[in-house]
Amino acid sequence: MAASGKAGTALTALREDLSGDVFAPGDPGYDEARTVFNAMIDRRPAVIAQCESEADVVTAVRFARELDLPVAVRGGGHSVAGSAVADGAVVVDLRRMHEVTVHPAAKAVRVGGGATMSHLDRACQPYALATTGGRASTTGVGGFVLGGGSGWLDRKFGLAVDNLLGVDLVTAEGACVTATAEDHPELFWALHGGGGNFGVATSITLRLHDLPDMSIAFLLYLPEYGPQVLRTYRDVIEGGPREASGAMLYLTGPPEEFLPPQLVGTRMCAVLLTYAGPEEEMRRLARPLLALPHESEIVTAIPYADLQCMIDDPPGMRNYWSAEYLTGLPDAFVDLFCARGDLMPVPTNTQHLVWAQGGAIAEGPADYPVPYRDAAWTVHPFAIWEDPADDERCRSWVKEVRSDSQPWSTGAVYLNFTGDEGRDRVVAGLGSENIRRLASVKGAYDPDNVFRFNHNIRPL
């Protein structure tokens, strides 16, 4: 942004008024401030406002509106699709706003807009309380929840939005509103899956649940056992209680002590069986999986916050993710899934996952804009690699997994797992029956589509 005339005066005022730091091109620290988790994203915002308070967010949004600049919102997490930064935009960076306040008696928690799952889970752990979070500690809470929110606890406690009690939001006009079931109820409805379309979420309040025990079985198998492993995992989950979740996946053998050295860097398949309960119950459930020939096992009680760190992915890699939601997991799909696992790019950080839905997910409120609620299973191919020369083969592999899945796809999708896959996928992620209602809410709170670097809802 040119530092002269009106723009220069406004930028000077922003630097003075903001409690946090302001970066423009050429400033020391600018390149670090614009870097996101996905190394494929290389964008140059006009201004980055690292906010420390709701007042800072108001100031940053009003600055952008004064200069007619678009606004991108950066929460605490990955922004795999890159929507947290945009060329020529004002980035409202919330990462310093990560305070978490637990109210154990009320079983509720207030979470700053820049918090990650690690901030949330570590704060709740001393009270033996938890709520549905993402499958990695580095996931940002705000974007995760407002996009729907699927994780290891959703079969037991519902989707993250099913636990949403309130959102503090700065609108496109720089006004502060609090959306709850009683106040701004239509906005509150739209925030149950509509993402960052309606403003900047400076804090969210979530319902908490008792979680005195958590346990896991993590088993690694040679890839030739993949079909047998997935069928067994399917039968364990479908015949088990809603406390059971987890995933079956293909991955590159990690350089860990629990894996024989000769298997490090090779293709492996694995099961992570998560259980929202005591270890002895989980062990009984895991017996069929433990009975299959496997190369390594970790079967243990574990604090939920520690489980959340188990499959964190490193920043600075190249990423391309997608997903399909499935009507079921018949043997024909199992065979296709495992065949595609055998073609997964190795050695990379890529993972090829499938997990169950059902339980509290399916029983949640039917009218929220989360149309994947009634799917039985999810397939989630996410490619993570380092060498740009692998871009085409990694992206093609993800697309081929999606193509394989079409005969069993419900047509719906969880948008947090996707990037820009076209307008039809946005509609599929929100539900065609919800689009007009969402567009009306967008028109009421953001008629100029200021917040458009997302899975965009066009204002009506």
Tab-separated table of C-alpha atoms in Angstrom:
chain	number	residue	atom	x	y	z
A	1	MET	CA	0.000	0.000	0.000
A	2	ALA	CA	1.384	3.361	-0.979
A	3	ALA	CA	2.420	5.269	2.130
A	4	SER	CA	1.317	8.671	0.802
A	5	GLY	CA	-1.787	10.852	0.778
A	6	LYS	CA	-4.926	9.496	2.432
A	7	ALA	CA	-3.571	5.952	2.605
A	8	GLY	CA	-0.346	7.064	4.255
A	9	THR	CA	-2.184	9.167	6.812
A	10	ALA	CA	-4.567	6.296	7.604
A	11	LEU	CA	-1.690	3.818	7.971
A	12	THR	CA	0.140	6.147	10.330
A	13	ALA	CA	-3.013	6.460	12.431
A	14	LEU	CA	-3.483	2.691	12.444
A	15	ARG	CA	0.070	2.174	13.720
A	16	GLU	CA	-0.619	4.659	16.506
A	17	ASP	CA	-4.080	3.401	17.462
A	18	LEU	CA	-3.541	-0.361	17.382
A	19	SER	CA	-2.311	-2.016	20.586
A	20	GLY	CA	-0.717	-4.754	18.492
A	21	ASP	CA	1.757	-4.506	15.636
A	22	VAL	CA	1.100	-3.323	12.085
A	23	PHE	CA	3.099	-4.566	9.111
A	24	ALA	CA	3.173	-3.229	5.554
A	25	PRO	CA	5.361	-4.359	2.632
A	26	GLY	CA	8.984	-3.469	3.309
A	27	ASP	CA	8.609	-3.477	7.088
A	28	PRO	CA	10.919	-5.761	9.089
A	29	GLY	CA	8.844	-8.794	10.057
A	30	TYR	CA	6.362	-8.420	7.186
A	31	ASP	CA	7.367	-11.644	5.446
A	32	GLU	CA	7.145	-13.629	8.662
A	33	ALA	CA	3.745	-12.096	9.451
A	34	ARG	CA	2.300	-13.086	6.058
A	35	THR	CA	3.533	-16.694	6.154
A	36	VAL	CA	0.875	-19.360	6.739
A	37	PHE	CA	0.947	-23.107	7.431
A	38	ASN	CA	0.669	-24.114	3.758
A	39	ALA	CA	3.914	-23.372	1.892
A	40	MET	CA	1.981	-23.223	-1.402
A	41	ILE	CA	0.434	-19.920	-0.281
A	42	ASP	CA	2.609	-16.866	-1.079
A	43	ARG	CA	0.507	-13.718	-0.908
A	44	ARG	CA	1.312	-10.100	-0.187
A	45	PRO	CA	-1.320	-8.248	1.851
A	46	ALA	CA	-1.394	-4.454	1.867
A	47	VAL	CA	-1.438	-4.343	5.660
A	48	ILE	CA	-1.301	-6.930	8.452
A	49	ALA	CA	-2.884	-5.813	11.730
A	50	GLN	CA	-1.901	-8.100	14.603
A	51	CYS	CA	-4.761	-7.365	16.959
A	52	GLU	CA	-4.678	-7.761	20.733
A	53	SER	CA	-8.286	-6.862	21.598
A	54	GLU	CA	-11.763	-6.454	20.209
A	55	ALA	CA	-11.084	-2.714	20.028
A	56	ASP	CA	-8.075	-3.434	17.798
A	57	VAL	CA	-10.271	-5.508	15.494
A	58	VAL	CA	-12.775	-2.672	15.228
A	59	THR	CA	-9.950	-0.253	14.410
A	60	ALA	CA	-8.511	-2.557	11.733
A	61	VAL	CA	-11.861	-3.189	10.059
A	62	ARG	CA	-12.718	0.520	10.006
A	63	PHE	CA	-9.285	1.291	8.552
A	64	ALA	CA	-9.930	-1.181	5.730
A	65	ARG	CA	-13.378	0.239	5.045
A	66	GLU	CA	-12.059	3.813	4.998
A	67	LEU	CA	-9.615	2.875	2.231
A	68	ASP	CA	-12.036	0.479	0.499
A	69	LEU	CA	-9.640	-2.427	0.995
A	70	PRO	CA	-10.793	-6.059	1.235
A	71	VAL	CA	-10.430	-7.825	4.589
A	72	ALA	CA	-8.945	-11.267	5.243
A	73	VAL	CA	-9.259	-12.770	8.708
A	74	ARG	CA	-6.513	-14.868	10.258
A	75	GLY	CA	-7.449	-17.029	13.230
A	76	GLY	CA	-5.053	-19.211	15.155
A	77	GLY	CA	-4.820	-22.225	12.884
A	78	HIS	CA	-3.773	-23.626	9.546
A	79	SER	CA	-5.591	-21.767	6.774
A	80	VAL	CA	-4.663	-24.613	4.439
A	81	ALA	CA	-6.679	-22.992	1.648
A	82	GLY	CA	-4.837	-19.712	2.210
A	83	SER	CA	-7.920	-17.606	2.941
A	84	ALA	CA	-6.211	-15.986	5.945
A	85	VAL	CA	-4.068	-13.846	3.631
A	86	ALA	CA	-4.857	-12.140	0.334
A	87	ASP	CA	-2.956	-9.934	-2.087
A	88	GLY	CA	-3.686	-6.270	-1.465
A	89	ALA	CA	-5.954	-6.930	1.520
A	90	VAL	CA	-5.956	-5.890	5.153
A	91	VAL	CA	-5.290	-8.996	7.233
A	92	VAL	CA	-6.970	-8.922	10.634
A	93	ASP	CA	-4.627	-11.258	12.507
A	94	LEU	CA	-6.151	-12.624	15.726
A	95	ARG	CA	-3.324	-14.894	16.854
A	96	ARG	CA	-2.496	-12.770	19.892
A	97	MET	CA	-6.110	-13.062	21.073
A	98	HIS	CA	-5.876	-16.607	22.398
A	99	GLU	CA	-7.099	-16.297	25.970
A	100	VAL	CA	-9.287	-19.168	27.197
A	101	THR	CA	-11.557	-18.777	30.233
A	102	VAL	CA	-13.135	-21.939	31.639
A	103	HIS	CA	-16.324	-21.734	33.705
A	104	PRO	CA	-16.389	-25.235	35.225
A	105	ALA	CA	-19.608	-24.800	37.222
A	106	ALA	CA	-21.475	-23.685	34.096
A	107	LYS	CA	-19.653	-26.224	31.914
A	108	ALA	CA	-18.805	-23.510	29.417
A	109	VAL	CA	-15.651	-21.957	28.008
A	110	ARG	CA	-14.964	-18.613	26.344
A	111	VAL	CA	-12.264	-18.842	23.698
A	112	GLY	CA	-10.401	-15.978	22.019
A	113	GLY	CA	-10.652	-15.758	18.238
A	114	GLY	CA	-6.957	-16.563	17.773
A	115	ALA	CA	-6.810	-19.620	20.032
A	116	THR	CA	-5.770	-23.059	18.863
A	117	MET	CA	-7.050	-26.414	20.069
A	118	SER	CA	-4.005	-26.659	22.296
A	119	HIS	CA	-5.002	-23.451	24.103
A	120	LEU	CA	-8.559	-24.749	24.541
A	121	ASP	CA	-7.775	-28.351	25.481
A	122	ARG	CA	-4.983	-27.517	27.941
A	123	ALA	CA	-7.196	-24.998	29.723
A	124	CYS	CA	-10.048	-27.511	30.096
A	125	GLN	CA	-7.923	-30.553	31.045
A	126	PRO	CA	-7.502	-29.702	34.785
A	127	TYR	CA	-11.283	-29.762	35.177
A	128	ALA	CA	-11.744	-33.091	33.313
A	129	LEU	CA	-13.889	-31.190	30.831
A	130	ALA	CA	-13.737	-31.082	27.030
A	131	THR	CA	-15.707	-30.254	23.922
A	132	THR	CA	-15.450	-31.461	20.341
A	133	GLY	CA	-12.224	-30.159	18.856
A	134	GLY	CA	-10.211	-30.704	15.697
A	135	ARG	CA	-7.925	-33.664	15.160
A	136	ALA	CA	-4.740	-31.674	15.748
A	137	SER	CA	-3.627	-29.337	18.515
A	138	THR	CA	-2.630	-26.685	15.960
A	139	THR	CA	-6.143	-26.316	14.506
A	140	GLY	CA	-7.629	-22.858	15.075
A	141	VAL	CA	-10.750	-22.932	17.245
A	142	GLY	CA	-12.654	-20.090	15.562
A	143	GLY	CA	-12.575	-21.267	11.967
A	144	PHE	CA	-13.005	-24.871	13.048
A	145	VAL	CA	-16.160	-24.219	15.059
A	146	LEU	CA	-17.849	-21.768	12.697
A	147	GLY	CA	-17.214	-24.165	9.811
A	148	GLY	CA	-19.025	-26.990	11.618
A	149	GLY	CA	-16.351	-28.763	13.612
A	150	SER	CA	-15.591	-32.494	13.358
A	151	GLY	CA	-13.197	-34.328	15.692
A	152	TRP	CA	-12.491	-37.369	17.850
A	153	LEU	CA	-15.316	-36.519	20.267
A	154	ASP	CA	-18.113	-35.712	17.819
A	155	ARG	CA	-19.786	-39.137	17.971
A	156	LYS	CA	-20.082	-38.637	21.744
A	157	PHE	CA	-20.644	-34.862	22.111
A	158	GLY	CA	-21.842	-33.771	18.669
A	159	LEU	CA	-20.263	-31.436	16.140
A	160	ALA	CA	-18.514	-28.356	17.493
A	161	VAL	CA	-21.384	-26.122	16.349
A	162	ASP	CA	-23.813	-28.278	18.318
A	163	ASN	CA	-21.950	-26.970	21.390
A	164	LEU	CA	-21.905	-23.317	20.333
A	165	LEU	CA	-23.439	-20.979	22.939
A	166	GLY	CA	-22.425	-17.559	21.643
A	167	VAL	CA	-20.160	-15.577	19.325
A	168	ASP	CA	-18.749	-12.070	19.801
A	169	LEU	CA	-18.483	-10.611	16.324
A	170	VAL	CA	-17.150	-7.426	14.723
A	171	THR	CA	-19.241	-6.716	11.647
A	172	ALA	CA	-18.231	-5.200	8.327
A	173	GLU	CA	-19.261	-1.770	9.654
A	174	GLY	CA	-17.010	-2.153	12.693
A	175	ALA	CA	-19.912	-2.746	15.084
A	176	CYS	CA	-19.677	-5.247	17.963
A	177	VAL	CA	-22.507	-7.748	18.296
A	178	THR	CA	-23.002	-10.875	20.379
A	179	ALA	CA	-24.953	-13.623	18.646
A	180	THR	CA	-26.781	-16.180	20.779
A	181	ALA	CA	-30.011	-18.135	20.544
A	182	GLU	CA	-31.761	-15.072	22.049
A	183	ASP	CA	-29.798	-12.173	20.520
A	184	HIS	CA	-29.314	-11.942	16.750
A	185	PRO	CA	-30.771	-15.477	16.445
A	186	GLU	CA	-30.679	-15.536	12.648
A	187	LEU	CA	-26.987	-14.605	12.664
A	188	PHE	CA	-26.419	-17.229	15.344
A	189	TRP	CA	-28.042	-19.848	13.097
A	190	ALA	CA	-25.841	-18.812	10.156
A	191	LEU	CA	-22.693	-19.128	12.271
A	192	HIS	CA	-23.468	-22.846	12.680
A	193	GLY	CA	-21.527	-23.763	9.539
A	194	GLY	CA	-21.450	-20.501	7.578
A	195	GLY	CA	-17.864	-19.783	8.628
A	196	GLY	CA	-16.248	-16.349	8.497
A	197	ASN	CA	-18.747	-14.803	6.091
A	198	PHE	CA	-20.481	-12.555	8.592
A	199	GLY	CA	-17.716	-10.803	10.505
A	200	VAL	CA	-14.647	-11.292	12.676
A	201	ALA	CA	-15.276	-13.672	15.576
A	202	THR	CA	-13.280	-12.151	18.423
A	203	SER	CA	-14.435	-14.811	20.881
A	204	ILE	CA	-16.748	-17.808	21.000
A	205	THR	CA	-18.423	-19.575	23.905
A	206	LEU	CA	-18.781	-23.351	23.874
A	207	ARG	CA	-20.542	-25.949	25.981
A	208	LEU	CA	-18.242	-28.349	27.850
A	209	HIS	CA	-18.777	-31.983	28.796
A	210	ASP	CA	-17.375	-34.258	31.471
A	211	LEU	CA	-14.459	-36.312	30.139
A	212	PRO	CA	-12.811	-38.055	33.106
A	213	ASP	CA	-11.149	-40.730	30.953
A	214	MET	CA	-9.719	-40.968	27.441
A	215	SER	CA	-7.893	-43.941	25.932
A	216	ILE	CA	-6.491	-45.049	22.591
A	217	ALA	CA	-5.192	-47.995	20.631
A	218	PHE	CA	-2.754	-47.002	17.895
A	219	LEU	CA	-1.720	-49.979	15.762
A	220	LEU	CA	0.556	-50.097	12.712
A	221	TYR	CA	0.180	-52.817	10.085
A	222	LEU	CA	1.925	-53.761	6.873
A	223	PRO	CA	-0.053	-52.311	3.951
A	224	GLU	CA	-1.015	-55.698	2.502
A	225	TYR	CA	-3.305	-56.158	5.494
A	226	GLY	CA	-5.139	-52.919	4.683
A	227	PRO	CA	-8.479	-54.357	3.475
A	228	GLN	CA	-8.684	-56.758	6.419
A	229	VAL	CA	-7.775	-53.989	8.856
A	230	LEU	CA	-10.378	-51.575	7.479
A	231	ARG	CA	-13.148	-54.179	7.489
A	232	THR	CA	-12.317	-55.048	11.088
A	233	TYR	CA	-12.205	-51.384	12.126
A	234	ARG	CA	-15.543	-50.792	10.375
A	235	ASP	CA	-17.156	-53.673	12.243
A	236	VAL	CA	-15.679	-52.579	15.587
A	237	ILE	CA	-16.999	-49.037	15.224
A	238	GLU	CA	-20.392	-49.912	13.766
A	239	GLY	CA	-20.972	-52.463	16.505
A	240	GLY	CA	-19.504	-50.325	19.284
A	241	PRO	CA	-20.709	-47.450	21.450
A	242	ARG	CA	-20.601	-43.779	20.502
A	243	GLU	CA	-17.627	-43.326	22.826
A	244	ALA	CA	-15.572	-45.060	20.109
A	245	SER	CA	-14.156	-43.080	17.210
A	246	GLY	CA	-10.754	-42.639	15.546
A	247	ALA	CA	-9.692	-43.485	12.015
A	248	MET	CA	-8.119	-46.053	9.756
A	249	LEU	CA	-5.354	-44.510	7.681
A	250	TYR	CA	-2.393	-44.982	5.377
A	251	LEU	CA	0.768	-43.064	6.187
A	252	THR	CA	4.538	-43.090	5.841
A	253	GLY	CA	6.148	-45.006	8.709
A	254	PRO	CA	7.271	-42.344	11.223
A	255	PRO	CA	10.789	-42.209	12.721
A	256	GLU	CA	9.586	-43.198	16.190
A	257	GLU	CA	10.924	-45.694	18.713
A	258	PHE	CA	7.762	-47.780	18.554
A	259	LEU	CA	8.337	-48.639	14.862
A	260	PRO	CA	11.066	-51.056	13.696
A	261	PRO	CA	13.797	-49.086	11.867
A	262	GLN	CA	13.364	-50.995	8.602
A	263	LEU	CA	9.757	-49.745	8.345
A	264	VAL	CA	10.529	-46.070	8.860
A	265	GLY	CA	9.867	-44.198	5.620
A	266	THR	CA	7.814	-47.028	4.116
A	267	ARG	CA	4.105	-47.262	3.378
A	268	MET	CA	2.087	-48.428	6.382
A	269	CYS	CA	-1.550	-48.680	7.326
A	270	ALA	CA	-2.743	-47.898	10.818
A	271	VAL	CA	-5.733	-47.707	13.112
A	272	LEU	CA	-6.180	-45.033	15.729
A	273	LEU	CA	-9.062	-46.193	17.909
A	274	THR	CA	-10.076	-43.378	20.252
A	275	TYR	CA	-12.360	-44.011	23.197
A	276	ALA	CA	-14.031	-41.431	25.433
A	277	GLY	CA	-13.807	-43.715	28.444
A	278	PRO	CA	-11.487	-45.929	30.506
A	279	GLU	CA	-8.704	-48.082	29.074
A	280	GLU	CA	-10.180	-51.416	30.107
A	281	GLU	CA	-13.358	-50.761	28.110
A	282	MET	CA	-11.336	-49.649	25.100
A	283	ARG	CA	-9.152	-52.783	25.269
A	284	ARG	CA	-12.215	-55.022	25.064
A	285	LEU	CA	-13.429	-53.121	22.022
A	286	ALA	CA	-9.991	-53.250	20.371
A	287	ARG	CA	-9.534	-57.045	20.640
A	288	PRO	CA	-10.349	-57.806	16.983
A	289	LEU	CA	-7.839	-55.176	15.851
A	290	LEU	CA	-5.171	-56.407	18.252
A	291	ALA	CA	-5.709	-59.948	16.958
A	292	LEU	CA	-4.595	-58.975	13.444
A	293	PRO	CA	-0.850	-59.211	12.668
A	294	HIS	CA	0.657	-55.821	13.444
A	295	GLU	CA	4.127	-54.290	13.669
A	296	SER	CA	3.610	-51.889	16.543
A	297	GLU	CA	1.031	-50.988	19.160
A	298	ILE	CA	0.320	-48.268	21.686
A	299	VAL	CA	-2.642	-49.136	23.894
A	300	THR	CA	-3.047	-46.761	26.796
A	301	ALA	CA	-5.064	-44.240	28.740
A	302	ILE	CA	-4.127	-40.726	27.655
A	303	PRO	CA	-5.201	-37.171	28.522
A	304	TYR	CA	-7.387	-35.809	25.749
A	305	ALA	CA	-5.102	-32.789	25.299
A	306	ASP	CA	-2.174	-35.158	24.652
A	307	LEU	CA	-4.169	-37.203	22.157
A	308	GLN	CA	-4.796	-33.997	20.239
A	309	CYS	CA	-1.043	-33.606	19.650
A	310	MET	CA	-0.532	-37.107	18.232
A	311	ILE	CA	-0.919	-36.350	14.537
A	312	ASP	CA	0.087	-32.693	14.368
A	313	ASP	CA	1.554	-31.861	10.983
A	314	PRO	CA	4.609	-29.645	10.600
A	315	PRO	CA	4.179	-26.117	9.216
A	316	GLY	CA	5.990	-25.016	6.098
A	317	MET	CA	5.003	-28.020	3.966
A	318	ARG	CA	2.911	-27.995	0.792
A	319	ASN	CA	-0.711	-29.004	1.390
A	320	TYR	CA	-3.730	-30.046	-0.643
A	321	TRP	CA	-6.767	-31.501	1.173
A	322	SER	CA	-10.261	-32.673	0.328
A	323	ALA	CA	-13.001	-35.012	1.555
A	324	GLU	CA	-16.126	-36.942	0.654
A	325	TYR	CA	-18.975	-37.920	2.939
A	326	LEU	CA	-20.290	-41.429	2.408
A	327	THR	CA	-23.557	-43.328	2.701
A	328	GLY	CA	-21.720	-46.349	4.072
A	329	LEU	CA	-18.528	-48.395	3.923
A	330	PRO	CA	-19.272	-51.508	1.843
A	331	ASP	CA	-16.539	-53.959	0.890
A	332	ALA	CA	-16.328	-52.512	-2.624
A	333	PHE	CA	-15.414	-49.117	-1.192
A	334	VAL	CA	-12.965	-50.712	1.255
A	335	ASP	CA	-11.101	-52.282	-1.658
A	336	LEU	CA	-10.974	-49.019	-3.613
A	337	PHE	CA	-9.850	-47.046	-0.557
A	338	CYS	CA	-7.007	-49.470	0.113
A	339	ALA	CA	-5.986	-49.579	-3.546
A	340	ARG	CA	-5.688	-45.801	-3.474
A	341	GLY	CA	-3.709	-46.108	-0.233
A	342	ASP	CA	-1.258	-48.297	-2.112
A	343	LEU	CA	-0.763	-45.416	-4.566
A	344	MET	CA	-0.413	-42.700	-1.923
A	345	PRO	CA	2.763	-40.584	-2.356
A	346	VAL	CA	5.434	-42.059	-0.058
A	347	PRO	CA	7.608	-40.989	1.687
A	348	THR	CA	5.703	-37.790	2.475
A	349	ASN	CA	3.612	-36.481	5.366
A	350	THR	CA	0.503	-37.367	3.359
A	351	GLN	CA	-2.276	-39.287	5.100
A	352	HIS	CA	-5.282	-41.156	3.715
A	353	LEU	CA	-8.034	-41.431	6.336
A	354	VAL	CA	-11.489	-42.851	6.756
A	355	TRP	CA	-13.621	-42.535	9.901
A	356	ALA	CA	-17.153	-43.048	11.140
A	357	GLN	CA	-19.850	-40.505	11.801
A	358	GLY	CA	-23.143	-41.407	13.504
A	359	GLY	CA	-23.974	-41.156	17.188
A	360	ALA	CA	-24.464	-37.614	18.463
A	361	ILE	CA	-23.531	-36.174	15.057
A	362	ALA	CA	-26.600	-37.695	13.420
A	363	GLU	CA	-28.818	-36.744	16.369
A	364	GLY	CA	-27.887	-33.052	16.362
A	365	PRO	CA	-30.154	-30.186	15.232
A	366	ALA	CA	-31.296	-30.873	11.687
A	367	ASP	CA	-31.714	-27.255	10.578
A	368	TYR	CA	-28.125	-26.018	10.929
A	369	PRO	CA	-26.225	-25.481	7.645
A	370	VAL	CA	-24.132	-28.638	8.111
A	371	PRO	CA	-25.580	-30.992	5.462
A	372	TYR	CA	-23.007	-33.749	6.047
A	373	ARG	CA	-24.529	-34.574	9.437
A	374	ASP	CA	-26.386	-37.670	8.203
A	375	ALA	CA	-23.425	-39.264	6.406
A	376	ALA	CA	-22.260	-42.602	7.815
A	377	TRP	CA	-18.528	-42.327	7.047
A	378	THR	CA	-15.948	-39.786	5.867
A	379	VAL	CA	-12.974	-40.254	3.577
A	380	HIS	CA	-10.327	-37.552	3.965
A	381	PRO	CA	-7.271	-37.632	1.685
A	382	PHE	CA	-4.819	-34.934	2.610
A	383	ALA	CA	-1.554	-34.599	0.785
A	384	ILE	CA	1.384	-32.966	2.571
A	385	TRP	CA	4.738	-32.836	0.837
A	386	GLU	CA	7.915	-30.781	0.589
A	387	ASP	CA	9.173	-30.750	-3.012
A	388	PRO	CA	7.313	-28.510	-5.514
A	389	ALA	CA	8.162	-31.109	-8.163
A	390	ASP	CA	5.603	-33.365	-6.436
A	391	ASP	CA	2.762	-30.834	-6.726
A	392	GLU	CA	0.953	-32.489	-9.611
A	393	ARG	CA	1.146	-36.095	-8.425
A	394	CYS	CA	0.047	-35.196	-4.900
A	395	ARG	CA	-2.907	-33.086	-5.982
A	396	SER	CA	-3.904	-35.668	-8.590
A	397	TRP	CA	-3.893	-38.407	-5.965
A	398	VAL	CA	-6.319	-36.427	-3.758
A	399	LYS	CA	-8.634	-35.812	-6.715
A	400	GLU	CA	-8.545	-39.503	-7.646
A	401	VAL	CA	-9.602	-40.495	-4.127
A	402	ARG	CA	-12.577	-38.158	-4.465
A	403	SER	CA	-13.424	-39.620	-7.857
A	404	ASP	CA	-13.252	-43.181	-6.515
A	405	SER	CA	-15.660	-42.241	-3.730
A	406	GLN	CA	-18.434	-40.816	-5.907
A	407	PRO	CA	-20.645	-43.939	-6.027
A	408	TRP	CA	-21.016	-43.758	-2.236
A	409	SER	CA	-20.938	-39.977	-1.762
A	410	THR	CA	-23.886	-38.222	-0.117
A	411	GLY	CA	-22.963	-35.124	-2.122
A	412	ALA	CA	-22.420	-33.070	1.028
A	413	VAL	CA	-19.002	-31.936	2.264
A	414	TYR	CA	-17.376	-30.342	5.314
A	415	LEU	CA	-15.885	-27.145	3.896
A	416	ASN	CA	-13.079	-26.940	6.468
A	417	PHE	CA	-11.469	-29.872	4.638
A	418	THR	CA	-11.538	-28.235	1.206
A	419	GLY	CA	-10.010	-25.322	-0.653
A	420	ASP	CA	-11.426	-23.678	-3.767
A	421	GLU	CA	-13.237	-26.535	-5.483
A	422	GLY	CA	-15.848	-24.394	-7.221
A	423	ARG	CA	-19.223	-22.883	-6.409
A	424	ASP	CA	-21.046	-26.213	-6.463
A	425	ARG	CA	-18.905	-27.508	-3.605
A	426	VAL	CA	-19.662	-24.416	-1.523
A	427	VAL	CA	-23.366	-25.117	-2.009
A	428	ALA	CA	-22.764	-28.788	-1.157
A	429	GLY	CA	-21.007	-27.728	2.036
A	430	LEU	CA	-23.810	-25.434	3.204
A	431	GLY	CA	-26.844	-27.244	1.818
A	432	SER	CA	-28.770	-25.990	-1.191
A	433	GLU	CA	-31.854	-25.545	0.987
A	434	ASN	CA	-29.904	-23.140	3.238
A	435	ILE	CA	-28.260	-20.906	0.638
A	436	ARG	CA	-31.008	-18.293	0.309
A	437	ARG	CA	-31.407	-17.975	4.085
A	438	LEU	CA	-27.636	-17.661	4.532
A	439	ALA	CA	-27.477	-15.062	1.753
A	440	SER	CA	-30.145	-13.000	3.535
A	441	VAL	CA	-28.110	-13.045	6.745
A	442	LYS	CA	-25.024	-12.100	4.745
A	443	GLY	CA	-26.946	-9.212	3.210
A	444	ALA	CA	-27.968	-7.973	6.638
A	445	TYR	CA	-24.502	-8.078	8.226
A	446	ASP	CA	-22.093	-7.793	5.264
A	447	PRO	CA	-23.987	-6.403	2.246
A	448	ASP	CA	-20.782	-5.358	0.473
A	449	ASN	CA	-19.210	-8.815	0.850
A	450	VAL	CA	-16.232	-7.389	2.719
A	451	PHE	CA	-15.522	-10.827	4.218
A	452	ARG	CA	-15.156	-12.787	0.991
A	453	PHE	CA	-11.871	-14.684	1.362
A	454	ASN	CA	-13.622	-17.843	2.468
A	455	HIS	CA	-16.141	-20.345	1.150
A	456	ASN	CA	-18.137	-17.337	0.169
A	457	ILE	CA	-21.839	-16.713	0.648
A	458	ARG	CA	-22.950	-13.965	-1.710
A	459	PRO	CA	-25.154	-11.346	-0.032
A	460	LEU	CA	-28.805	-11.165	-0.977
